[in-house]
Amino acid sequence: MKKIADVPMPGPAVRFDYQTFDPSSGRLYIAHMNADQLVVFDTSKRQVVANLDGFKRVHGVTVAPEIHRLYASVTGNHQVTAVDTESLKTLGIAGPITYPDGLAYAPKQNKVFVSDEHGGVDAVIDARSNKLITNIPLGGGAGNTVYDSVSGHVLVSVHGMNLLAVIDPATNQIISRIPLAGIKNPHGIALDTRDRIAFIAGEENHSLAMVDLQTMKVLSTYQVGEDPDVLAYDPGLKRLYVSAESGTVTIFQNNRKSLTLLGSFEMPHAHTVSVDPKTHLVYFPLENVDGHPLLRIMQPVVTTQSKQ
């Protein structure tokens, strides 16, 4: 990885959490968790265009470009806030949710699915009314929640149970549970929708599972940095980035049925990562570099293998 730029971030030198990239606008939305702020970053101009206050202990953030909405888990208030991505004004608040974390938007049903990490459920919000409509019991703590655009299902990693729950957003029901052998406390998820693969990180045993979404079986497992948190996948380069709380970033090349380790490196507090699939640039919000927060932009080293 080659460092391209360090862009100063607003606010104090405190923890960031999830981020979401909107390809339609080129904006990166970053949860500055312990600053209670949402940072709006223009990747083409490489500058902060807004810094939104009032998002107490914001954890998860996801964008729904189809309806020009941004959803943020305002964990400190046990709520999810809907924001208009054009005006950046708050449109609604849904809750109560015990500990809202990861978020996913199901466009066909116009619903937002929310990991309630400590509540043991996936909460469901009607995006039209911005109201909480139901809770789906998981049998364990909720890790990350993602939307699979091919199957139209919502996938949730389940702490304690060491499985991946598959939800039908039309019925708000779990339709299958995939055991994750070799994974303890699954949390972060990234998808390769084209090759029908899910990558799921185990927090407790610094592990990574490669799951075939057609057979619903674990293909292989790998070791990553201690306490992995956020994953990002570049479908063009077929490259997976696994960021850990320990500051270790592990990089893999996806070979469809297996992964090749390309390497790893260390950065302080580099537990959250995002990638622009068009430019292949990788973004790491770092909470404290020489006393200030910054967004580190990095470029992957492209090999002949990764171009294929």
Short mmCIF file of C-alpha atoms in Angstrom, two decimals, residues 1-9 28 30 41-48 265 267 274 281-286 289 293-300:
data_model
loop_
_atom_site.label_atom_id
_atom_site.label_comp_id
_atom_site.label_asym_id
_atom_site.label_seq_id
_atom_site.Cartn_x
_atom_site.Cartn_y
_atom_site.Cartn_z
CA MET A 1 0.00 0.00 0.00
CA LYS A 2 1.21 3.48 -0.88
CA LYS A 3 0.13 6.56 1.08
CA ILE A 4 -1.46 9.14 -1.22
CA ALA A 5 -2.60 11.79 1.24
CA ASP A 6 -3.33 12.61 4.88
CA VAL A 7 -6.35 14.90 5.05
CA PRO A 8 -7.02 16.68 8.38
CA MET A 9 -10.36 15.80 9.94
CA LEU A 28 -17.67 9.23 2.12
CA ILE A 30 -17.70 8.81 8.45
CA PHE A 41 -16.08 13.92 2.85
CA ASP A 42 -15.91 14.62 -0.90
CA THR A 43 -13.46 12.06 -2.31
CA SER A 44 -13.02 13.85 -5.64
CA LYS A 45 -12.09 17.16 -4.02
CA ARG A 46 -10.44 15.43 -1.06
CA GLN A 47 -12.04 17.77 1.40
CA VAL A 48 -14.59 17.78 4.20
CA PHE A 265 0.80 -3.46 8.00
CA MET A 267 -1.40 1.90 11.74
CA SER A 274 -13.56 1.90 3.18
CA LEU A 281 -8.34 4.13 -3.25
CA VAL A 282 -8.62 2.96 0.35
CA TYR A 283 -9.66 5.23 3.24
CA PHE A 284 -8.60 4.94 6.89
CA PRO A 285 -9.91 7.48 9.43
CA LEU A 286 -7.25 7.65 12.15
CA VAL A 289 -1.82 11.26 14.51
CA PRO A 293 -7.54 13.17 13.60
CA LEU A 294 -6.98 12.58 9.91
CA LEU A 295 -8.20 10.59 6.94
CA ARG A 296 -5.38 8.56 5.40
CA ILE A 297 -5.86 7.79 1.70
CA MET A 298 -3.87 4.85 0.36
CA GLN A 299 -3.40 3.22 -3.01
CA PRO A 300 -2.96 -0.52 -3.47
#
